[in-house]
GROMACS .gro file of C-alpha atoms in nm:
model
  209
    1MET     CA    1   0.024  -0.001   0.017
    2GLU     CA    2   0.108   0.304  -0.114
    3GLU     CA    3   0.195   0.522   0.212
    4THR     CA    4   0.015   0.856   0.245
    5ASP     CA    5   0.296   1.179   0.220
    6PRO     CA    6   0.256   1.357   0.586
    7ARG     CA    7   0.258   1.721   0.420
    8ALA     CA    8  -0.060   1.685   0.243
    9ARG     CA    9  -0.402   1.822   0.275
   10LYS     CA   10  -0.636   1.571   0.495
   11SER     CA   11  -0.861   1.744   0.200
   12TYR     CA   12  -0.997   2.047  -0.006
   13HIS     CA   13  -1.401   2.195  -0.079
   14HIS     CA   14  -1.551   2.152  -0.357
   15GLY     CA   15  -1.415   2.426  -0.676
   16ASN     CA   16  -1.014   2.451  -0.454
   17LEU     CA   17  -0.805   2.259  -0.599
   18ARG     CA   18  -0.635   2.467  -0.860
   19GLU     CA   19  -0.589   2.628  -0.532
   20ALA     CA   20  -0.442   2.305  -0.333
   21LEU     CA   21  -0.246   2.163  -0.633
   22ALA     CA   22  -0.056   2.527  -0.676
   23GLU     CA   23  -0.022   2.509  -0.213
   24ALA     CA   24   0.128   2.178  -0.253
   25ALA     CA   25   0.340   2.253  -0.557
   26LEU     CA   26   0.464   2.568  -0.384
   27LYS     CA   27   0.603   2.368  -0.112
   28LEU     CA   28   0.750   2.111  -0.343
   29VAL     CA   29   0.913   2.387  -0.541
   30GLU     CA   30   1.060   2.534  -0.207
   31GLU     CA   31   1.256   2.226  -0.102
   32LYS     CA   32   1.311   2.073  -0.468
   33GLY     CA   33   1.362   2.332  -0.674
   34PRO     CA   34   1.120   2.425  -0.972
   35LEU     CA   35   1.221   2.133  -1.203
   36GLY     CA   36   1.270   1.879  -0.948
   37PHE     CA   37   0.929   1.758  -0.858
   38THR     CA   38   0.616   1.616  -1.075
   39MET     CA   39   0.247   1.661  -1.110
   40ALA     CA   40   0.241   1.291  -0.907
   41GLU     CA   41   0.418   1.429  -0.632
   42ALA     CA   42   0.156   1.734  -0.665
   43ALA     CA   43  -0.158   1.553  -0.659
   44ARG     CA   44  -0.015   1.332  -0.403
   45LEU     CA   45   0.079   1.644  -0.150
   46ALA     CA   46  -0.230   1.769  -0.234
   47GLY     CA   47  -0.409   1.460  -0.148
   48VAL     CA   48  -0.570   1.408  -0.459
   49SER     CA   49  -0.515   1.126  -0.730
   50PRO     CA   50  -0.247   1.198  -1.045
   51ALA     CA   51  -0.514   1.276  -1.256
   52ALA     CA   52  -0.653   1.544  -1.063
   53PRO     CA   53  -0.382   1.804  -1.178
   54TYR     CA   54  -0.515   1.744  -1.489
   55ARG     CA   55  -0.832   1.930  -1.457
   56HIS     CA   56  -0.658   2.241  -1.440
   57PHE     CA   57  -0.327   2.243  -1.560
   58ARG     CA   58  -0.229   2.063  -1.864
   59GLY     CA   59   0.142   1.990  -1.709
   60ARG     CA   60   0.418   2.117  -1.472
   61GLU     CA   61   0.482   2.406  -1.641
   62GLU     CA   62   0.168   2.536  -1.657
   63LEU     CA   63   0.118   2.474  -1.233
   64ILE     CA   64   0.496   2.674  -1.235
   65GLU     CA   65   0.336   2.908  -1.431
   66GLU     CA   66   0.082   2.987  -1.145
   67ILE     CA   67   0.305   2.937  -0.815
   68ALA     CA   68   0.499   3.290  -1.069
   69ARG     CA   69   0.196   3.476  -1.165
   70GLN     CA   70   0.115   3.497  -0.764
   71GLY     CA   71   0.425   3.568  -0.659
   72PHE     CA   72   0.451   3.883  -0.934
   73GLU     CA   73   0.131   3.984  -0.742
   74ILE     CA   74   0.270   3.951  -0.419
   75PHE     CA   75   0.567   4.147  -0.573
   76ALA     CA   76   0.320   4.420  -0.687
   77ASP     CA   77   0.155   4.418  -0.369
   78ARG     CA   78   0.411   4.539  -0.196
   79LEU     CA   79   0.598   4.768  -0.414
   80GLU     CA   80   0.263   4.969  -0.438
   81ARG     CA   81   0.242   5.005  -0.036
   82VAL     CA   82   0.582   5.139  -0.073
   83VAL     CA   83   0.458   5.422  -0.366
   84ASP     CA   84   0.124   5.496  -0.246
   85ASP     CA   85   0.287   5.626   0.122
   86PRO     CA   86   0.203   5.953   0.159
   87LEU     CA   87   0.454   5.968   0.433
   88LEU     CA   88   0.797   5.884   0.184
   89SER     CA   89   0.989   6.083   0.011
   90ALA     CA   90   1.004   6.086  -0.355
   91LEU     CA   91   1.392   5.927  -0.330
   92THR     CA   92   1.308   5.676   0.005
   93ALA     CA   93   1.022   5.521  -0.203
   94PHE     CA   94   1.214   5.506  -0.479
   95SER     CA   95   1.561   5.318  -0.278
   96MET     CA   96   1.302   5.086  -0.080
   97ALA     CA   97   1.186   4.924  -0.342
   98GLY     CA   98   1.493   4.736  -0.403
   99GLN     CA   99   1.456   4.657  -0.052
  100VAL     CA  100   1.114   4.489  -0.099
  101TYR     CA  101   1.303   4.351  -0.351
  102ILE     CA  102   1.547   4.134  -0.103
  103ASP     CA  103   1.273   4.091   0.159
  104PHE     CA  104   1.025   3.905  -0.103
  105ALA     CA  105   1.296   3.687  -0.221
  106ARG     CA  106   1.343   3.610   0.142
  107ALA     CA  107   1.027   3.581   0.281
  108HIS     CA  108   0.868   3.396  -0.069
  109PRO     CA  109   1.177   3.154  -0.154
  110GLY     CA  110   0.964   2.921  -0.368
  111HIS     CA  111   0.719   3.193  -0.548
  112TYR     CA  112   1.070   3.386  -0.656
  113ALA     CA  113   1.232   3.049  -0.762
  114ALA     CA  114   0.907   3.026  -1.021
  115MET     CA  115   0.917   3.378  -1.149
  116PHE     CA  116   1.340   3.372  -1.227
  117GLU     CA  117   1.414   2.981  -1.215
  118SER     CA  118   1.233   2.779  -1.369
  119GLY     CA  119   1.308   2.938  -1.736
  120ILE     CA  120   0.860   2.944  -1.810
  121GLY     CA  121   0.860   3.246  -2.033
  122LEU     CA  122   0.561   3.554  -1.974
  123ALA     CA  123   0.440   3.519  -2.366
  124GLY     CA  124   0.247   3.177  -2.313
  125ASP     CA  125  -0.012   3.296  -2.005
  126PRO     CA  126  -0.182   3.637  -2.064
  127GLY     CA  127  -0.215   3.651  -1.650
  128LEU     CA  128   0.149   3.575  -1.583
  129ALA     CA  129   0.239   3.837  -1.821
  130ARG     CA  130  -0.032   4.071  -1.699
  131ALA     CA  131   0.117   4.045  -1.349
  132SER     CA  132   0.471   4.098  -1.447
  133ASP     CA  133   0.314   4.395  -1.625
  134ARG     CA  134   0.143   4.484  -1.301
  135ALA     CA  135   0.496   4.544  -1.102
  136MET     CA  136   0.754   4.727  -1.401
  137ALA     CA  137   0.481   4.932  -1.379
  138VAL     CA  138   0.478   5.061  -1.042
  139LEU     CA  139   0.839   5.061  -1.076
  140VAL     CA  140   0.829   5.257  -1.320
  141ARG     CA  141   0.613   5.492  -1.138
  142LEU     CA  142   0.846   5.532  -0.849
  143ALA     CA  143   1.094   5.650  -1.135
  144GLU     CA  144   0.888   5.934  -1.261
  145ARG     CA  145   0.836   6.008  -0.951
  146LEU     CA  146   1.171   6.047  -0.880
  147MET     CA  147   1.257   6.252  -1.248
  148ALA     CA  148   0.991   6.471  -1.209
  149HIS     CA  149   1.199   6.787  -1.035
  150LEU     CA  150   1.404   6.726  -1.373
  151PRO     CA  151   1.365   6.973  -1.729
  152ALA     CA  152   1.243   6.674  -2.015
  153ALA     CA  153   1.510   6.706  -2.190
  154ARG     CA  154   1.733   6.616  -1.870
  155ARG     CA  155   1.498   6.266  -1.773
  156PRO     CA  156   1.602   5.939  -1.878
  157PRO     CA  157   1.360   5.785  -1.971
  158ALA     CA  158   1.183   5.608  -1.680
  159ARG     CA  159   1.136   5.241  -1.773
  160MET     CA  160   1.491   5.242  -1.847
  161VAL     CA  161   1.579   5.346  -1.508
  162ALA     CA  162   1.329   5.091  -1.344
  163ASN     CA  163   1.452   4.796  -1.540
  164HIS     CA  164   1.809   4.924  -1.427
  165VAL     CA  165   1.730   4.950  -1.106
  166TRP     CA  166   1.509   4.561  -1.108
  167ALA     CA  167   1.845   4.439  -1.261
  168LEU     CA  168   2.047   4.579  -0.984
  169SER     CA  169   1.862   4.448  -0.744
  170HIS     CA  170   1.802   4.083  -0.851
  171GLY     CA  171   2.182   4.056  -0.882
  172VAL     CA  172   2.227   4.109  -0.509
  173VAL     CA  173   1.995   3.880  -0.384
  174GLU     CA  174   2.136   3.619  -0.600
  175LEU     CA  175   2.512   3.695  -0.483
  176PHE     CA  176   2.399   3.865  -0.166
  177ALA     CA  177   2.105   3.804   0.006
  178ARG     CA  178   2.026   3.441  -0.076
  179GLY     CA  179   2.347   3.270   0.104
  180ALA     CA  180   2.631   3.192  -0.155
  181PRO     CA  181   2.851   3.300  -0.345
  182GLY     CA  182   2.856   3.640  -0.150
  183SER     CA  183   2.743   3.573   0.200
  184ARG     CA  184   3.033   3.568   0.341
  185ALA     CA  185   3.112   3.915   0.250
  186PRO     CA  186   3.205   4.215   0.482
  187TYR     CA  187   2.827   4.411   0.386
  188SER     CA  188   2.509   4.315   0.356
  189ALA     CA  189   2.290   4.280   0.076
  190GLU     CA  190   2.129   4.618   0.178
  191GLU     CA  191   2.396   4.758   0.178
  192MET     CA  192   2.549   4.637  -0.163
  193LEU     CA  193   2.197   4.764  -0.285
  194GLU     CA  194   2.228   5.112  -0.132
  195SER     CA  195   2.512   5.188  -0.220
  196GLY     CA  196   2.483   5.058  -0.585
  197THR     CA  197   2.185   5.287  -0.650
  198GLY     CA  198   2.259   5.597  -0.492
  199ILE     CA  199   2.610   5.557  -0.790
  200TYR     CA  200   2.370   5.470  -1.023
  201LEU     CA  201   2.153   5.741  -0.960
  202ARG     CA  202   2.411   6.066  -0.903
  203GLY     CA  203   2.572   5.897  -1.243
  204LEU     CA  204   2.251   5.994  -1.368
  205GLY     CA  205   2.202   6.285  -1.224
  206ILE     CA  206   1.890   6.265  -1.064
  207VAL     CA  207   2.056   6.302  -0.746
  208PRO     CA  208   2.302   6.503  -0.614
  209GLN     CA  209   2.661   6.412  -0.621
   0.00000   0.00000   0.00000
């Protein structure tokens, strides 16, 4: 007789199978990585038959896409709380976006892995593409707000600035915030990101030297 996975859900409510499978897959991604589990394992952990996942997902890639979509939504929610905070200056809000990225990667390792380490593409899933675009749109808003004081002719493209800071944040997370290879550096991920962002913004003339 097949043993029941002790992590498996005891039951799920009717109509909630999709969420139960995504929850199970998220746990597996955290344990084994986005490519280290099978649909059968996700089904077993959700407490359903091996055939049940295919009512909602054509395969593992679609299941990972759902986890990634959830991750982008969580990330965008966190960014929007920063951009909508009336007590934060434009520079503080923009700088905090990088900290949001670090905090998200640490608090949601499964979502982060599905978003950036699974090899999925955005084009094949409209919901995933919308969620990713939403997160980027918040960063663009932050960049526009930060540069509003500059004459239009001197303003760098806001999307370029947003993309650069996203790339910088991602690099810092990968090298300094996730255990290797920079975990033994004499400075924290937060210090690396703050100094890098400051150098970048001063180099563009967005903030004073």
